[in-house]
């Protein structure tokens, strides 16, 4: 499987090309808040979501 080079919060990593950004972030212990994530259910990601602001961020 091919690897993709990416950088998240200044951390460079290589992950399989089928990884989502959420999966890549998990590999380097970066937590990204999510409401739901069902990779095998809806690949196009057309969810209706609300946005929450984290105080101090």
PDB file of C-alpha atoms in Angstrom:
ATOM      1  CA  UNK A   1       0.000   0.000   0.000  1.00  0.00           C
ATOM      2  CA  UNK A   2       1.260   3.488  -0.830  1.00  0.00           C
ATOM      3  CA  UNK A   3       2.050   5.964   1.940  1.00  0.00           C
ATOM      4  CA  UNK A   4       1.096   9.642   2.026  1.00  0.00           C
ATOM      5  CA  UNK A   5       3.325  12.311   3.581  1.00  0.00           C
ATOM      6  CA  UNK A   6       1.519  14.863   5.716  1.00  0.00           C
ATOM      7  CA  UNK A   7       2.100  17.334   8.519  1.00  0.00           C
ATOM      8  CA  UNK A   8      -0.319  17.853  11.415  1.00  0.00           C
ATOM      9  CA  UNK A   9       0.468  20.570  13.979  1.00  0.00           C
ATOM     10  CA  UNK A  10       4.064  20.601  12.739  1.00  0.00           C
ATOM     11  CA  UNK A  11       4.469  16.829  13.122  1.00  0.00           C
ATOM     12  CA  UNK A  12       5.460  15.100   9.886  1.00  0.00           C
ATOM     13  CA  UNK A  13       4.237  11.569   9.294  1.00  0.00           C
ATOM     14  CA  UNK A  14       3.617   8.974   6.610  1.00  0.00           C
ATOM     15  CA  UNK A  15       0.331   7.105   6.679  1.00  0.00           C
ATOM     16  CA  UNK A  16      -1.421   4.650   4.342  1.00  0.00           C
ATOM     17  CA  UNK A  17      -3.161   6.450   1.480  1.00  0.00           C
ATOM     18  CA  UNK A  18      -6.584   5.249   2.645  1.00  0.00           C
ATOM     19  CA  UNK A  19      -6.253   6.900   6.103  1.00  0.00           C
ATOM     20  CA  UNK A  20      -8.483   9.807   7.041  1.00  0.00           C
ATOM     21  CA  UNK A  21      -7.042  12.873   8.760  1.00  0.00           C
ATOM     22  CA  UNK A  22      -8.637  11.633  11.996  1.00  0.00           C
ATOM     23  CA  UNK A  23      -6.834   8.301  11.722  1.00  0.00           C
ATOM     24  CA  UNK A  24      -3.530  10.011  10.915  1.00  0.00           C
ATOM     25  CA  UNK A  25      -3.902  12.350  13.907  1.00  0.00           C
ATOM     26  CA  UNK A  26      -4.536   9.376  16.199  1.00  0.00           C
ATOM     27  CA  UNK A  27      -1.232   7.843  15.068  1.00  0.00           C
ATOM     28  CA  UNK A  28       0.652  10.779  16.644  1.00  0.00           C
ATOM     29  CA  UNK A  29      -1.680  11.184  19.661  1.00  0.00           C
ATOM     30  CA  UNK A  30      -3.412  14.345  18.420  1.00  0.00           C
ATOM     31  CA  UNK A  31      -7.031  14.495  19.575  1.00  0.00           C
ATOM     32  CA  UNK A  32      -9.507  16.092  17.170  1.00  0.00           C
ATOM     33  CA  UNK A  33     -12.982  16.453  18.692  1.00  0.00           C
ATOM     34  CA  UNK A  34     -15.667  14.826  16.558  1.00  0.00           C
ATOM     35  CA  UNK A  35     -19.404  14.360  16.792  1.00  0.00           C
ATOM     36  CA  UNK A  36     -19.424  11.074  14.940  1.00  0.00           C
ATOM     37  CA  UNK A  37     -17.183   9.144  12.617  1.00  0.00           C
ATOM     38  CA  UNK A  38     -18.382   6.118  10.703  1.00  0.00           C
ATOM     39  CA  UNK A  39     -15.786   5.519   8.003  1.00  0.00           C
ATOM     40  CA  UNK A  40     -17.527   2.480   6.530  1.00  0.00           C
ATOM     41  CA  UNK A  41     -20.986   4.062   6.544  1.00  0.00           C
ATOM     42  CA  UNK A  42     -20.567   7.327   4.661  1.00  0.00           C
ATOM     43  CA  UNK A  43     -17.349   7.878   2.711  1.00  0.00           C
ATOM     44  CA  UNK A  44     -18.432  11.228   1.238  1.00  0.00           C
ATOM     45  CA  UNK A  45     -18.810  12.818   4.682  1.00  0.00           C
ATOM     46  CA  UNK A  46     -21.927  14.875   4.005  1.00  0.00           C
ATOM     47  CA  UNK A  47     -23.024  15.143   7.610  1.00  0.00           C
ATOM     48  CA  UNK A  48     -24.801  18.153   9.008  1.00  0.00           C
ATOM     49  CA  UNK A  49     -22.753  19.180  11.996  1.00  0.00           C
ATOM     50  CA  UNK A  50     -22.654  21.958  14.482  1.00  0.00           C
ATOM     51  CA  UNK A  51     -19.441  23.713  15.429  1.00  0.00           C
ATOM     52  CA  UNK A  52     -18.315  24.118  19.029  1.00  0.00           C
ATOM     53  CA  UNK A  53     -15.755  26.671  20.158  1.00  0.00           C
ATOM     54  CA  UNK A  54     -13.300  25.624  22.867  1.00  0.00           C
ATOM     55  CA  UNK A  55     -12.742  28.501  25.255  1.00  0.00           C
ATOM     56  CA  UNK A  56      -9.113  29.654  25.193  1.00  0.00           C
ATOM     57  CA  UNK A  57      -8.277  28.017  21.859  1.00  0.00           C
TER      58      UNK A  57
END
